[in-house]
Coordinates of N, CA and C in Angstrom, one line a residue:
X72 N 193.4 141.5 170.8 CA 194.5 141.4 171.6 C 195.6 142.4 171.1
X73 N 196.3 143.1 172.0 CA 197.2 144.1 171.6 C 198.6 143.4 171.4
X74 N 199.3 143.8 170.3 CA 200.6 143.2 170.0 C 201.6 143.8 171.0
X75 N 202.5 143.0 171.6 CA 203.5 143.5 172.5 C 204.7 144.1 171.8
X76 N 204.7 143.8 170.5 CA 205.9 144.4 169.7 C 205.6 145.8 169.2
X77 N 204.4 145.9 168.4 CA 204.1 147.2 167.7 C 203.0 147.9 168.4
X78 N 202.3 147.2 169.3 CA 201.2 147.9 170.0 C 199.9 147.9 169.3
X79 N 199.8 147.3 168.1 CA 198.6 147.2 167.3 C 197.5 146.3 168.0
X80 N 196.2 146.7 167.8 CA 195.1 145.9 168.4 C 194.7 144.9 167.4
X81 N 194.7 143.7 167.7 CA 194.3 142.6 166.8 C 193.0 142.0 167.3
X82 N 192.3 141.3 166.4 CA 191.1 140.6 166.7 C 191.4 139.5 167.7
X83 N 190.4 139.2 168.5 CA 190.5 138.0 169.4 C 190.6 136.7 168.6
X84 N 191.5 135.9 169.1 CA 191.6 134.6 168.5 C 192.8 134.5 167.5
X85 N 193.5 135.7 167.2 CA 194.6 135.6 166.4 C 195.9 135.3 167.2
X86 N 196.8 134.6 166.5 CA 198.1 134.2 167.2 C 199.2 135.1 166.7
X87 N 199.1 135.7 165.5 CA 200.2 136.5 165.0 C 199.6 137.9 164.7
X88 N 200.3 139.0 165.0 CA 199.9 140.3 164.8 C 199.7 140.6 163.3
X89 N 198.6 141.2 163.1 CA 198.2 141.4 161.7 C 199.0 142.6 161.1
X90 N 199.7 143.3 162.0 CA 200.5 144.5 161.5 C 201.9 144.2 161.3
X91 N 202.5 143.6 162.3 CA 204.0 143.3 162.2 C 204.3 141.8 162.1
X92 N 203.4 141.0 162.3 CA 203.6 139.5 162.1 C 204.3 138.9 163.3
X93 N 204.4 139.6 164.4 CA 205.0 139.1 165.6 C 204.0 138.2 166.3
X94 N 204.5 137.2 167.0 CA 203.6 136.3 167.8 C 202.9 137.1 168.9
X95 N 201.7 136.8 169.1 CA 200.9 137.5 170.1 C 201.0 136.9 171.4
X96 N 201.6 135.7 171.5 CA 201.7 134.9 172.7 C 203.1 134.5 172.9
X97 N 203.7 134.5 174.1 CA 205.0 134.0 174.4 C 204.9 132.5 174.4
X98 N 206.0 131.9 174.3 CA 206.1 130.4 174.2 C 205.6 129.8 175.5
X99 N 205.9 130.5 176.7 CA 205.5 129.9 178.0 C 204.0 130.2 178.3
X100 N 203.3 131.1 177.5 CA 201.9 131.4 177.8 C 201.0 130.3 177.1
X101 N 200.0 130.0 177.8 CA 199.1 129.0 177.3 C 198.1 129.7 176.4
X102 N 198.0 129.0 175.2 CA 197.0 129.6 174.2 C 195.6 129.3 174.7
X103 N 194.8 130.3 174.7 CA 193.4 130.1 175.2 C 192.6 129.2 174.2
X104 N 191.8 128.4 174.8 CA 190.9 127.5 174.0 C 190.0 128.3 173.2
X105 N 189.5 127.7 172.1 CA 188.5 128.4 171.2 C 187.3 128.7 172.0
X106 N 186.8 129.9 171.8 CA 185.6 130.3 172.5 C 185.8 130.9 173.9
X107 N 187.2 130.8 174.4 CA 187.5 131.4 175.7 C 188.5 132.5 175.4
X108 N 188.1 133.7 175.8 CA 189.0 134.8 175.5 C 189.6 135.3 176.8
X109 N 190.9 135.5 176.8 CA 191.6 136.0 178.0 C 192.0 137.4 177.8
X110 N 192.0 138.2 178.9 CA 192.5 139.6 178.8 C 194.0 139.7 179.0
X111 N 194.5 140.8 179.1 CA 195.9 141.0 179.3 C 196.3 140.4 180.6
X112 N 195.5 140.3 181.6 CA 195.8 139.7 182.9 C 195.7 138.2 182.9
X113 N 195.2 137.6 181.8 CA 195.0 136.1 181.7 C 193.7 135.7 182.2
X114 N 192.7 136.6 182.5 CA 191.4 136.1 183.0 C 190.5 135.8 181.9
X115 N 189.7 134.8 182.0 CA 188.8 134.4 180.9 C 187.6 135.3 180.9
X116 N 187.0 135.4 179.7 CA 185.8 136.3 179.5 C 184.5 135.5 179.6
X117 N 183.7 135.6 180.6 CA 182.4 134.9 180.7 C 181.2 135.7 180.4
X118 N 181.5 136.7 179.5 CA 180.3 137.6 179.2 C 179.2 136.9 178.5
X119 N 179.5 135.8 177.8 CA 178.5 135.1 177.0 C 177.4 134.5 178.0
X120 N 177.9 134.0 179.1 CA 176.9 133.5 180.1 C 176.0 134.6 180.7
X121 N 176.6 135.7 180.9 CA 175.8 136.8 181.4 C 174.8 137.3 180.4
X122 N 175.3 137.3 179.1 CA 174.4 137.6 178.0 C 173.2 136.7 177.9
X123 N 173.4 135.4 178.1 CA 172.3 134.5 178.0 C 171.3 134.8 179.2
X124 N 171.8 135.1 180.3 CA 170.9 135.4 181.5 C 170.1 136.6 181.2
X125 N 170.8 137.6 180.6 CA 170.1 138.9 180.3 C 169.0 138.7 179.3
X126 N 169.3 137.8 178.3 CA 168.3 137.5 177.3 C 167.1 136.8 177.9
X127 N 167.3 135.9 178.8 CA 166.2 135.2 179.5 C 165.4 136.2 180.3
X128 N 166.1 137.1 181.0 CA 165.4 138.1 181.8 C 164.5 139.0 180.9
X129 N 165.1 139.4 179.8 CA 164.3 140.2 178.9 C 163.1 139.5 178.3
X130 N 163.3 138.2 178.0 CA 162.1 137.4 177.5 C 161.1 137.3 178.6
X131 N 161.5 137.0 179.8 CA 160.5 136.9 180.9 C 159.8 138.2 181.1
X132 N 160.5 139.3 181.0 CA 159.9 140.6 181.2 C 158.9 140.9 180.1
X133 N 159.2 140.5 178.9 CA 158.3 140.7 177.7 C 157.1 139.9 177.9
X134 N 157.2 138.6 178.3 CA 156.1 137.7 178.5 C 155.2 138.3 179.6
X135 N 155.8 138.7 180.7 CA 155.0 139.3 181.8 C 154.3 140.5 181.3
X136 N 154.9 141.3 180.5 CA 154.3 142.6 180.0 C 153.1 142.2 179.1
X137 N 153.3 141.2 178.3 CA 152.2 140.8 177.4 C 151.0 140.3 178.2
X138 N 151.3 139.5 179.3 CA 150.2 139.0 180.1 C 149.5 140.1 180.8
X139 N 150.3 141.1 181.3 CA 149.7 142.2 182.0 C 148.8 143.1 181.1
X140 N 149.3 143.3 179.9 CA 148.5 144.0 178.9 C 147.2 143.3 178.6
X141 N 147.3 141.9 178.4 CA 146.1 141.1 178.2 C 145.1 141.2 179.3
X142 N 145.6 141.2 180.6 CA 144.7 141.3 181.7 C 144.0 142.7 181.7
X143 N 144.8 143.8 181.4 CA 144.3 145.1 181.4 C 143.2 145.2 180.3
X144 N 143.5 144.7 179.2 CA 142.6 144.7 178.0 C 141.3 143.9 178.4
X145 N 141.4 142.8 179.1 CA 140.3 142.0 179.5 C 139.4 142.8 180.5
X146 N 140.1 143.4 181.4 CA 139.3 144.2 182.4 C 138.6 145.3 181.8
X147 N 139.3 146.0 180.8 CA 138.6 147.1 180.1 C 137.5 146.7 179.3
X148 N 137.6 145.5 178.6 CA 136.5 145.0 177.8 C 135.3 144.6 178.6
X149 N 135.6 144.0 179.8 CA 134.5 143.6 180.7 C 133.8 144.8 181.2
X150 N 134.6 145.9 181.6 CA 133.9 147.1 182.0 C 133.1 147.8 180.9
X151 N 133.6 147.7 179.7 CA 132.8 148.3 178.6 C 131.5 147.5 178.4
X152 N 131.6 146.1 178.4 CA 130.4 145.3 178.3 C 129.4 145.5 179.4
X153 N 129.9 145.6 180.6 CA 129.0 145.9 181.7 C 128.3 147.3 181.5
X154 N 129.1 148.3 181.1 CA 128.5 149.6 180.8 C 127.4 149.6 179.8
X155 N 127.7 148.8 178.7 CA 126.7 148.7 177.6 C 125.5 148.0 178.1
X156 N 125.6 146.9 179.0 CA 124.5 146.2 179.5 C 123.7 147.1 180.4
X157 N 124.3 148.0 181.2 CA 123.6 148.9 182.0 C 122.8 149.9 181.2
X158 N 123.5 150.4 180.1 CA 122.8 151.4 179.2 C 121.6 150.7 178.6
X159 N 121.8 149.4 178.1 CA 120.6 148.7 177.5 C 119.5 148.5 178.5
X160 N 119.9 148.2 179.7 CA 118.8 148.0 180.8 C 118.1 149.3 181.0
X161 N 118.9 150.4 181.1 CA 118.2 151.7 181.4 C 117.3 152.1 180.2
X162 N 117.9 151.8 178.9 CA 117.1 152.1 177.8 C 115.8 151.3 177.7
X163 N 115.9 150.0 178.1 CA 114.7 149.2 178.1 C 113.7 149.7 179.2
X164 N 114.2 150.1 180.3 CA 113.4 150.6 181.4 C 112.7 151.8 181.0
X165 N 113.4 152.7 180.3 CA 112.8 154.0 179.9 C 111.8 153.7 178.8
X166 N 112.1 152.7 177.9 CA 111.1 152.4 176.9 C 109.8 151.8 177.5
X167 N 110.0 150.9 178.5 CA 108.8 150.3 179.2 C 108.0 151.4 179.9
X168 N 108.7 152.4 180.6 CA 108.0 153.4 181.3 C 107.3 154.3 180.3
X169 N 107.9 154.6 179.1 CA 107.3 155.4 178.1 C 106.0 154.7 177.5
X170 N 106.2 153.3 177.3 CA 105.0 152.6 176.8 C 103.9 152.5 177.8
X171 N 104.3 152.4 179.1 CA 103.3 152.4 180.2 C 102.6 153.7 180.2
X172 N 103.4 154.8 180.2 CA 102.7 156.1 180.2 C 101.8 156.4 179.0
X173 N 102.3 155.9 177.8 CA 101.5 156.0 176.6 C 100.2 155.3 176.8
X174 N 100.3 154.0 177.3 CA 99.1 153.2 177.5 C 98.2 153.8 178.5
X175 N 98.7 154.3 179.6 CA 97.9 155.0 180.6 C 97.2 156.2 180.0
X176 N 98.0 157.0 179.2 CA 97.4 158.2 178.6 C 96.2 157.8 177.6
X177 N 96.5 156.7 176.9 CA 95.4 156.2 175.9 C 94.2 155.8 176.7
X178 N 94.4 155.0 177.8 CA 93.3 154.5 178.6 C 92.5 155.7 179.2
X179 N 93.3 156.7 179.7 CA 92.7 157.9 180.3 C 91.9 158.6 179.3
X180 N 92.5 158.8 178.0 CA 91.8 159.5 177.0 C 90.5 158.7 176.6
X181 N 90.7 157.3 176.5 CA 89.5 156.5 176.1 C 88.4 156.7 177.1
X182 N 88.8 156.6 178.4 CA 87.8 156.7 179.5 C 87.1 158.0 179.5
X183 N 88.0 159.1 179.3 CA 87.4 160.4 179.2 C 86.4 160.6 178.0
X184 N 86.9 160.0 176.9 CA 86.0 160.1 175.7 C 84.7 159.3 175.9
X185 N 84.8 158.1 176.5 CA 83.6 157.3 176.8 C 82.7 158.1 177.8
X186 N 83.3 158.7 178.8 CA 82.6 159.5 179.8 C 81.9 160.6 179.2
X187 N 82.6 161.4 178.3 CA 82.0 162.5 177.6 C 80.9 162.0 176.7
X188 N 81.1 160.9 176.0 CA 80.1 160.4 175.1 C 78.8 160.0 175.9
X189 N 79.1 159.3 177.1 CA 77.9 158.9 177.9 C 77.2 160.2 178.4
X190 N 78.0 161.2 178.8 CA 77.4 162.4 179.3 C 76.6 163.1 178.2
X191 N 77.1 163.1 177.0 CA 76.4 163.7 175.9 C 75.1 162.9 175.6
X192 N 75.2 161.5 175.6 CA 74.0 160.8 175.4 C 73.0 161.0 176.5
X193 N 73.5 161.1 177.8 CA 72.5 161.4 178.9 C 71.9 162.7 178.7
X194 N 72.7 163.7 178.3 CA 72.2 165.1 178.1 C 71.2 165.1 177.0
X195 N 71.5 164.3 175.9 CA 70.6 164.3 174.8 C 69.3 163.6 175.2
X196 N 69.4 162.5 175.9 CA 68.2 161.8 176.4 C 67.4 162.7 177.3
X197 N 68.1 163.4 178.2 CA 67.4 164.4 179.1 C 66.7 165.5 178.3
X198 N 67.4 166.0 177.3 CA 66.8 167.1 176.5 C 65.6 166.6 175.8
X199 N 65.7 165.3 175.2 CA 64.6 164.7 174.5 C 63.4 164.5 175.4
X200 N 63.7 164.0 176.6 CA 62.6 163.8 177.6 C 62.0 165.1 177.9
X201 N 62.8 166.2 178.2 CA 62.3 167.5 178.5 C 61.4 168.0 177.4
X202 N 61.9 167.8 176.1 CA 61.2 168.3 175.0 C 59.9 167.6 174.9
X203 N 59.9 166.2 175.1 CA 58.7 165.4 175.0 C 57.7 165.9 176.1
X204 N 58.3 166.1 177.3 CA 57.4 166.5 178.4 C 56.8 167.9 178.2
X205 N 57.7 168.8 177.6 CA 57.1 170.1 177.3 C 56.1 170.1 176.2
X206 N 56.2 169.1 175.3 CA 55.2 169.0 174.2 C 53.9 168.6 174.7
X207 N 53.8 167.9 175.8 CA 52.6 167.4 176.4 C 52.1 168.4 177.4
X208 N 51.2 169.3 177.0 CA 50.7 170.3 177.9 C 49.6 169.6 178.8
X209 N 49.4 170.2 179.9 CA 48.3 169.7 180.8 C 47.2 170.7 180.9
X210 N 45.9 170.1 180.8 CA 44.7 170.9 180.8 C 43.8 170.5 182.0
X211 N 42.9 171.4 182.4 CA 42.0 171.1 183.5 C 40.6 170.9 182.9
X212 N 39.9 169.9 183.5 CA 38.5 169.7 183.1 C 37.7 169.9 184.4
X213 N 36.9 171.0 184.4 CA 36.1 171.4 185.6 C 34.6 171.2 185.3
X214 N 34.0 170.6 186.2 CA 32.5 170.3 186.1 C 31.8 170.9 187.3
X215 N 30.9 171.8 187.0 CA 30.0 172.4 188.1 C 28.7 171.5 188.2
X216 N 28.1 171.5 189.3 CA 26.9 170.7 189.5 C 25.7 171.7 189.7
X217 N 24.7 171.5 188.9 CA 23.5 172.3 189.0 C 22.3 171.3 189.4
X218 N 21.9 171.4 190.7 CA 20.9 170.5 191.2 C 21.5 169.5 192.2
X219 N 20.9 168.3 192.3 CA 21.4 167.4 193.3 C 21.9 166.1 192.6
X220 N 23.1 165.8 192.8 CA 23.8 164.7 192.2 C 25.3 164.7 192.4
X221 N 26.0 163.7 191.9 CA 27.4 163.7 191.9 C 28.0 163.4 190.5
X222 N 29.2 163.8 190.4 CA 29.9 163.6 189.1 C 31.3 163.0 189.4
X223 N 31.9 162.3 188.4 CA 33.3 161.8 188.5 C 34.0 162.0 187.2
X224 N 35.3 162.0 187.2 CA 36.1 162.1 185.9 C 36.7 163.4 185.7
X225 N 36.3 164.5 186.5 CA 37.0 165.8 186.3 C 38.4 165.8 186.9
X226 N 39.2 166.8 186.5 CA 40.5 166.8 187.0 C 41.5 167.4 186.0
X227 N 42.8 167.2 186.2 CA 43.9 167.7 185.3 C 44.5 166.6 184.5
X228 N 44.6 166.7 183.2 CA 45.0 165.7 182.3 C 46.0 166.3 181.2
X229 N 46.9 165.4 180.7 CA 47.8 165.8 179.6 C 47.0 165.9 178.3
X230 N 47.5 166.7 177.4 CA 46.9 166.9 176.2 C 46.8 165.6 175.4
X231 N 45.6 165.3 174.8 CA 45.4 164.1 174.1 C 44.8 162.9 174.9
X232 N 44.7 163.2 176.2 CA 44.1 162.1 177.1 C 42.6 161.9 176.8
X233 N 42.2 160.7 176.8 CA 40.8 160.4 176.6 C 40.2 160.0 178.0
X234 N 39.1 160.7 178.4 CA 38.5 160.5 179.7 C 37.0 160.3 179.6
X235 N 36.4 159.8 180.6 CA 35.0 159.7 180.7 C 34.4 160.4 181.9
X236 N 33.4 161.2 181.7 CA 32.8 161.9 182.8 C 31.5 161.1 183.1
X237 N 31.2 160.9 184.4 CA 30.0 160.2 184.8 C 29.2 161.0 185.8
X238 N 27.9 161.0 185.6 CA 26.9 161.7 186.4 C 26.0 160.8 187.1
X239 N 25.7 161.0 188.4 CA 24.8 160.1 189.2 C 23.8 161.1 189.9
X240 N 22.5 161.1 189.5 CA 21.5 161.9 190.1 C 21.2 161.5 191.5
X241 N 20.8 162.4 192.4 CA 20.3 162.1 193.7 C 18.9 161.6 193.7
X242 N 18.4 161.1 194.8 CA 17.0 160.6 194.8 C 16.1 161.8 194.5
X243 N 15.1 161.5 193.6 CA 14.2 162.5 193.2 C 14.6 163.4 192.1
X244 N 15.8 163.1 191.5 CA 16.4 163.9 190.5 C 16.7 163.1 189.3
X245 N 16.7 163.7 188.1 CA 17.1 163.0 186.9 C 18.2 163.9 186.2
X246 N 19.1 163.2 185.5 CA 20.2 163.9 184.8 C 19.6 164.7 183.6
X247 N 20.0 166.0 183.5 CA 19.5 166.8 182.5 C 20.5 167.1 181.4
X248 N 21.7 166.7 181.5 CA 22.7 166.8 180.4 C 24.0 167.6 180.9
X249 N 25.0 167.6 179.9 CA 26.3 168.3 180.1 C 26.2 169.6 179.3
X250 N 26.5 170.7 179.9 CA 26.5 172.0 179.2 C 27.9 172.7 179.2
X251 N 28.2 173.3 178.1 CA 29.4 174.0 178.0 C 29.2 175.4 178.6
X252 N 30.0 175.7 179.6 CA 29.8 177.0 180.3 C 30.1 178.2 179.5
X253 N 31.0 178.1 178.5 CA 31.4 179.2 177.7 C 30.3 179.6 176.7
X254 N 29.6 178.5 176.1 CA 28.6 178.8 175.1 C 27.2 178.6 175.7
X255 N 27.0 177.9 176.8 CA 25.7 177.6 177.3 C 25.0 176.5 176.6
X256 N 25.6 175.9 175.6 CA 25.0 174.8 174.8 C 25.1 173.5 175.4
X257 N 24.1 172.6 175.2 CA 24.1 171.2 175.6 C 25.1 170.5 174.7
X258 N 26.1 169.8 175.3 CA 27.1 169.0 174.6 C 26.8 167.5 174.6
X259 N 26.1 167.0 175.7 CA 25.8 165.6 175.8 C 24.7 165.4 176.8
X260 N 23.8 164.4 176.6 CA 22.7 164.2 177.5 C 22.8 162.9 178.2
X261 N 23.8 162.0 177.8 CA 23.9 160.7 178.5 C 24.7 161.0 179.9
X262 N 24.4 160.1 180.8 CA 25.1 160.2 182.1 C 26.6 160.0 182.0
X263 N 27.0 159.3 180.9 CA 28.5 159.0 180.6 C 28.9 159.9 179.4
X264 N 29.9 160.7 179.6 CA 30.4 161.6 178.5 C 31.9 161.4 178.3
X265 N 32.2 160.8 177.1 CA 33.6 160.6 176.7 C 34.2 161.8 175.9
X266 N 35.3 162.3 176.3 CA 35.9 163.4 175.6 C 37.4 163.2 175.5
X267 N 38.1 163.9 174.5 CA 39.5 163.9 174.4 C 40.0 165.3 174.8
X268 N 40.9 165.3 175.8 CA 41.3 166.6 176.4 C 42.3 167.3 175.4
X269 N 41.9 168.4 174.9 CA 42.7 169.2 174.0 C 42.9 170.6 174.5
X270 N 42.1 171.0 175.5 CA 42.3 172.4 176.1 C 41.5 172.4 177.4
X271 N 41.6 173.5 178.1 CA 40.9 173.6 179.4 C 39.4 173.6 179.0
X272 N 38.7 172.8 179.9 CA 37.2 172.6 179.6 C 36.4 172.9 180.9
X273 N 35.4 173.7 180.7 CA 34.5 174.0 181.9 C 33.1 173.7 181.5
X274 N 32.5 172.6 182.2 CA 31.2 172.1 182.0 C 30.3 172.3 183.2
X275 N 29.0 172.1 183.0 CA 28.0 172.0 184.1 C 27.2 170.8 183.9
X276 N 27.1 170.0 185.0 CA 26.2 168.8 185.0 C 24.9 169.2 185.7
X277 N 23.8 169.2 184.9 CA 22.5 169.7 185.5 C 21.6 168.5 185.9
X278 N 21.1 168.6 187.1 CA 20.2 167.6 187.6 C 18.9 168.3 187.9
X279 N 17.8 167.7 187.3 CA 16.5 168.3 187.3 C 15.6 167.5 188.3
X280 N 14.8 168.2 189.2 CA 13.9 167.5 190.0 C 12.9 166.7 189.2
X281 N 12.5 165.5 189.6 CA 11.6 164.7 188.9 C 10.2 165.3 188.8
X282 N 9.8 166.1 189.8 CA 8.5 166.7 189.8 C 8.4 167.7 188.7
X283 N 9.5 168.4 188.4 CA 9.5 169.4 187.4 C 9.3 168.7 186.0
X284 N 9.9 167.6 185.8 CA 9.8 166.9 184.6 C 8.4 166.3 184.4
X285 N 7.7 165.9 185.5 CA 6.3 165.4 185.5 C 5.4 166.5 185.1
X286 N 5.7 167.7 185.6 CA 4.8 168.8 185.3 C 5.0 169.3 183.8

């Protein structure tokens, strides 16, 4: 409050000027109650009430700001979690696809290997069969007939085959023997002749008239 005598500014609530000691209030003026400050026009100061309202407003704003920040943080955390889950799902899907491709490649390789092995075995078997077949040569056994009669057992045979040649004289004839055409020698005299085929063989079965034998 300003002193009316010397004009000095005094603290609120004083009754005597701290500079000149003059009373700050006239006798007919009402001394303001403690806690109520009046200005020069005598009006009371209600700034404390406004201050309390301002404090409440500031607290409410702070609380709302904290809640808003918490909501934003929660939304951001949820978005990050969802993004991580999507990345993990994609990674799992890629891993499964890679495993499937690897398994398919292994199965294909195995099938190809088995097929190649089977082909090789088949080729080997075929080659062995061909070698065996080539090792067994075929030879012809030819029998000429001299006289009247029939023979059986001649033909084409594989090497090492055992065959029997049979001679049957016609009426009035007797069998005279088996002759080698290359040497002209008698090789067998029985009507049944067993041989092992080892080469081409050319024989003659001779049938002699009975009258010639009697003479």
